[in-house]
Short mmCIF file of C-alpha atoms in Angstrom, two decimals:
data_model
loop_
_atom_site.label_atom_id
_atom_site.label_comp_id
_atom_site.label_asym_id
_atom_site.label_seq_id
_atom_site.Cartn_x
_atom_site.Cartn_y
_atom_site.Cartn_z
CA MET C 1 43.10 183.09 -65.76
CA ALA C 2 40.70 183.37 -62.86
CA GLY C 3 39.49 180.07 -61.44
CA THR C 4 35.87 179.19 -61.92
CA LYS C 5 33.86 178.51 -58.77
CA VAL C 6 31.87 175.27 -58.81
CA THR C 7 28.40 175.75 -57.35
CA ARG C 8 26.15 172.90 -56.28
CA ASN C 9 22.50 172.54 -57.09
CA PRO C 10 19.98 173.17 -54.29
CA SER C 11 19.01 170.06 -52.35
CA PRO C 12 15.49 168.72 -52.92
CA TYR C 13 15.26 167.61 -49.26
CA ALA C 14 13.53 169.54 -46.50
CA PRO C 15 16.41 170.53 -44.16
CA LEU C 16 14.85 169.89 -40.74
CA PRO C 17 13.57 166.28 -41.11
CA PHE C 18 16.54 165.34 -43.28
CA HIS C 19 19.22 166.36 -40.78
CA LEU C 20 17.22 165.25 -37.74
CA LEU C 21 16.78 161.70 -39.04
CA ARG C 22 20.41 161.48 -40.08
CA LEU C 23 21.50 162.64 -36.64
CA CYS C 24 19.42 159.88 -35.03
CA GLN C 25 20.95 157.35 -37.39
CA PHE C 26 24.47 158.53 -36.61
CA ILE C 27 24.00 158.54 -32.82
CA SER C 28 22.38 155.09 -32.81
CA ALA C 29 25.05 153.60 -35.09
CA THR C 30 27.84 155.11 -32.99
CA ILE C 31 26.46 153.72 -29.71
CA VAL C 32 25.82 150.27 -31.20
CA THR C 33 29.33 150.22 -32.68
CA THR C 34 30.85 151.17 -29.33
CA VAL C 35 28.93 148.48 -27.47
CA ALA C 36 29.73 145.86 -30.09
CA CYS C 37 33.43 146.76 -29.98
CA TYR C 38 33.39 146.46 -26.18
CA PHE C 39 31.86 142.97 -26.40
CA VAL C 40 34.37 141.94 -29.06
CA TYR C 41 37.28 143.16 -26.93
CA PHE C 42 35.96 141.51 -23.76
CA LEU C 43 35.19 138.17 -25.41
CA VAL C 44 38.50 138.01 -27.27
CA HIS C 45 40.39 138.95 -24.10
CA GLU C 46 38.60 136.20 -22.14
CA HIS C 47 39.08 133.73 -25.03
CA TYR C 48 35.38 133.32 -25.72
CA LYS C 49 33.87 132.64 -29.10
CA LEU C 50 32.40 135.68 -30.82
CA PRO C 51 28.64 135.34 -31.42
CA TRP C 52 27.36 136.11 -34.90
CA THR C 53 24.86 138.57 -33.50
CA ILE C 54 27.59 140.90 -32.21
CA ILE C 55 29.57 140.57 -35.45
CA PHE C 56 26.52 141.37 -37.57
CA LEU C 57 25.60 144.38 -35.41
CA LEU C 58 29.15 145.68 -35.67
CA ILE C 59 29.04 145.37 -39.47
CA ALA C 60 25.62 147.01 -39.76
CA SER C 61 26.47 149.95 -37.52
CA SER C 62 29.87 150.50 -39.17
CA LEU C 63 28.31 150.50 -42.65
CA THR C 64 25.70 152.98 -41.43
CA ILE C 65 28.38 155.41 -40.24
CA LEU C 66 30.30 155.02 -43.51
CA ALA C 67 27.16 155.57 -45.58
CA LEU C 68 26.25 158.68 -43.59
CA LEU C 69 29.72 160.15 -44.11
CA VAL C 70 29.64 159.53 -47.89
CA THR C 71 26.14 160.91 -48.35
CA SER C 72 26.97 163.93 -46.18
CA ALA C 73 29.93 164.71 -48.43
CA LEU C 74 27.64 164.49 -51.46
CA TYR C 75 25.04 166.68 -49.77
CA PHE C 76 27.41 169.49 -48.80
CA PHE C 77 29.79 169.50 -51.77
CA ARG C 78 27.65 168.24 -54.67
CA THR C 79 23.99 167.23 -54.78
CA LEU C 80 22.58 164.14 -53.05
CA PRO C 81 20.22 162.40 -55.49
CA PRO C 82 17.05 161.08 -53.81
CA THR C 83 17.27 157.82 -55.77
CA TYR C 84 20.79 157.10 -54.51
CA ASN C 85 19.87 157.90 -50.91
CA LEU C 86 16.70 155.80 -51.21
CA ILE C 87 18.73 152.73 -52.20
CA ASN C 88 21.21 153.47 -49.42
CA ASN C 89 18.55 153.75 -46.70
CA ALA C 90 16.71 150.69 -48.00
CA ALA C 91 19.88 148.60 -47.63
CA LEU C 92 20.56 150.03 -44.16
CA SER C 93 16.97 149.32 -43.07
CA ILE C 94 17.34 145.67 -44.07
CA LEU C 95 20.59 145.41 -42.08
CA TRP C 96 18.99 146.98 -39.00
CA ILE C 97 15.95 144.67 -39.26
CA LEU C 98 18.21 141.61 -39.37
CA GLY C 99 20.37 142.91 -36.53
CA LEU C 100 17.43 143.64 -34.26
CA SER C 101 15.87 140.26 -35.06
CA LEU C 102 19.08 138.40 -34.18
CA LEU C 103 19.54 140.44 -31.02
CA THR C 104 16.03 139.88 -29.68
CA TRP C 105 16.18 136.20 -30.63
CA ASN C 106 19.39 135.54 -28.73
CA VAL C 107 19.12 137.86 -25.71
CA GLY C 108 15.36 138.38 -25.49
CA SER C 109 15.15 136.67 -22.10
CA THR C 110 17.98 138.83 -20.78
CA ILE C 111 16.33 142.06 -21.90
CA GLY C 112 13.09 141.11 -20.15
CA HIS C 113 14.72 140.92 -16.70
CA ARG C 114 15.98 143.67 -14.46
CA CYS C 115 19.71 144.17 -14.15
CA THR C 116 20.09 143.31 -10.43
CA ILE C 117 22.76 141.64 -8.37
CA SER C 118 20.36 138.83 -7.42
CA PHE C 119 19.98 137.79 -11.03
CA TRP C 120 23.46 138.60 -12.46
CA LEU C 121 25.42 137.86 -9.27
CA THR C 122 28.36 140.19 -10.11
CA GLU C 123 28.95 143.81 -11.04
CA ALA C 124 30.35 142.72 -14.39
CA GLY C 125 27.11 140.85 -15.08
CA ILE C 126 25.08 143.99 -14.33
CA ILE C 127 27.26 145.98 -16.77
CA VAL C 128 26.73 143.34 -19.48
CA CYS C 129 22.96 143.43 -18.86
CA ASN C 130 22.84 147.22 -19.21
CA LEU C 131 24.96 147.11 -22.35
CA PHE C 132 22.64 144.54 -23.94
CA LYS C 133 19.61 146.71 -23.18
CA ALA C 134 21.32 149.83 -24.53
CA CYS C 135 22.38 148.00 -27.66
CA THR C 136 18.83 146.73 -28.23
CA ALA C 137 17.26 150.14 -27.62
CA PHE C 138 19.59 152.00 -29.98
CA THR C 139 19.32 149.25 -32.58
CA ALA C 140 15.55 149.80 -32.56
CA ILE C 141 16.07 153.58 -32.78
CA GLY C 142 18.48 153.13 -35.69
CA LEU C 143 15.96 150.93 -37.47
CA LEU C 144 13.15 153.45 -36.93
CA ALA C 145 15.30 156.35 -38.12
CA SER C 146 16.34 154.40 -41.24
CA LEU C 147 12.73 153.55 -42.08
CA LEU C 148 11.64 157.18 -41.65
CA ALA C 149 14.60 158.32 -43.77
CA LEU C 150 13.53 155.81 -46.41
CA PHE C 151 10.00 157.23 -46.36
CA LEU C 152 11.44 160.75 -46.73
CA ASP C 153 13.47 159.59 -49.73
CA VAL C 154 10.37 158.17 -51.40
CA GLN C 155 8.42 161.39 -50.88
CA THR C 156 11.27 163.60 -52.07
CA ARG C 157 11.89 161.47 -55.15
CA ARG C 158 8.18 161.58 -56.03
CA GLN C 159 8.09 165.37 -55.72
CA THR C 160 11.26 165.72 -57.79
CA THR C 161 9.84 163.47 -60.51
CA GLN C 162 6.57 165.41 -60.67
CA LEU C 163 8.48 168.71 -60.84
CA GLY C 164 10.61 167.34 -63.67
CA ARG C 165 7.53 166.30 -65.64
CA TYR C 166 5.98 169.72 -65.15
CA ASN C 167 9.12 171.47 -66.40
CA ALA C 168 9.29 169.14 -69.41
CA MET C 169 5.67 169.86 -70.35
CA HIS C 170 6.27 173.59 -69.90
CA GLU C 171 9.28 173.47 -72.25
CA LEU C 172 7.30 171.42 -74.78
CA ASN C 173 4.44 173.92 -74.77
CA THR C 174 6.90 176.75 -75.14
CA LYS C 175 8.51 175.12 -78.17
CA HIS C 176 5.19 174.48 -79.96
CA SER C 177 3.68 177.88 -79.23
CA ILE C 178 3.56 180.34 -82.15
CA PRO C 179 5.89 183.22 -81.49
CA ILE C 180 4.56 186.73 -82.05
CA ILE C 181 6.99 188.57 -84.29
CA SER C 182 6.86 192.32 -83.98
CA ARG C 183 7.47 193.91 -87.32
CA PRO C 184 9.02 197.34 -87.44
CA GLU C 185 6.96 200.19 -88.76
CA PRO C 186 7.79 201.20 -92.32
CA GLN C 187 10.09 204.14 -92.59
CA TYR C 188 9.16 206.32 -95.51
CA GLU C 189 11.71 209.07 -95.20
CA PRO C 190 14.81 207.02 -96.19
CA PHE C 191 12.88 205.57 -99.15
CA THR C 192 11.77 209.04 -100.27
CA SER C 193 15.27 210.40 -100.06
CA GLN C 194 16.68 207.45 -101.98
CA ARG C 195 14.01 207.85 -104.64
CA ALA C 196 14.74 211.55 -104.92
CA GLU C 197 18.42 210.80 -105.26
CA HIS C 198 17.67 208.19 -107.89
CA GLU C 199 15.44 210.53 -109.88
CA SER C 200 17.95 213.34 -109.59
CA GLY C 201 20.65 210.97 -110.81
CA ASP C 202 18.50 209.89 -113.77
CA LEU C 203 17.73 213.48 -114.60
CA GLY C 204 21.40 214.39 -114.51
CA ASP C 205 22.14 211.48 -116.83
CA ARG C 206 19.41 212.56 -119.17
CA ARG C 207 20.67 216.13 -119.10
CA ALA C 208 24.06 214.86 -120.12
CA TYR C 209 22.58 213.80 -123.44
CA LYS C 210 20.97 217.19 -124.11
CA VAL C 211 22.10 218.74 -127.33
CA GLN C 212 23.59 222.03 -126.39
CA GLU C 213 23.73 223.39 -129.92
CA SER C 214 21.41 222.90 -132.85
CA ILE C 215 22.64 220.62 -135.59
CA GLU C 216 21.93 221.33 -139.18
CA VAL C 217 21.12 218.29 -141.23
CA ASP C 218 21.72 218.37 -144.94
CA HIS C 219 21.39 214.97 -146.47
CA PHE C 220 20.31 213.99 -149.90
CA GLY C 221 19.27 217.50 -150.55
CA TYR C 222 16.94 217.67 -147.54
CA SER C 223 17.50 220.34 -144.91
CA ALA C 224 15.86 219.94 -141.42
CA PRO C 225 15.12 222.89 -139.22
CA THR C 226 17.28 223.34 -136.16
CA GLU C 227 14.25 223.08 -133.82
CA GLN C 228 13.82 219.39 -134.82
CA THR C 229 17.34 218.46 -133.76
CA LYS C 230 16.93 219.63 -130.14
CA TYR C 231 16.39 216.99 -127.36
CA ASP C 232 14.05 217.70 -124.58
CA PRO C 233 14.77 215.43 -121.57
CA VAL C 234 11.13 215.51 -120.51
CA HIS C 235 9.18 215.32 -123.80
CA GLY C 236 11.82 213.69 -125.95
CA MET C 237 12.92 214.91 -129.32
CA ASN C 238 10.79 217.52 -131.02
#
């Protein structure tokens, strides 16, 4: 038996904005994850306490990458429902809002200064300053991309819902419309031939009862002429 090929439904998303926003989300989440992992490694190696801001940013960026991978698999192999992606981007937007708020609250003064040797004193301090600024910038880009992706989900879901209502009304009107039944034209030739066959059959039957010879009737002294005992199939008995 030949295997059946599973085909996916066409995606309701516009390809260009959909993939562009997801690429921005992926790049921002990857950079934030890398920076957060560097801070975690450095602080653990130097026996410092991990701040909750770095932990939260690491969780938010990692969940973003995981969500993008799952939704990409659904997009390419099945069909990505707009409702599911809307909920996904709404949750990611909340995480990015909280992460950016914590980051600006804790290192806002650091971001406002230039990364110079006079302020940070060492080369390691300058590297930390640049990493904080990069993390803040890409956290803001990730938040913006998630909000725009959320807006795209809302628009796509609205268009899909309106299209579904239109198709439902079209099917309803099609069901209630009166179909025009084309009746075939009457064919007279078969009926005529059948009638002729029927009449010829009846005539043959009636000819079977024709008296071939005249019968003389002599009963109670009465004698009938032979012409009265003949049967005419058309006019009956004479």
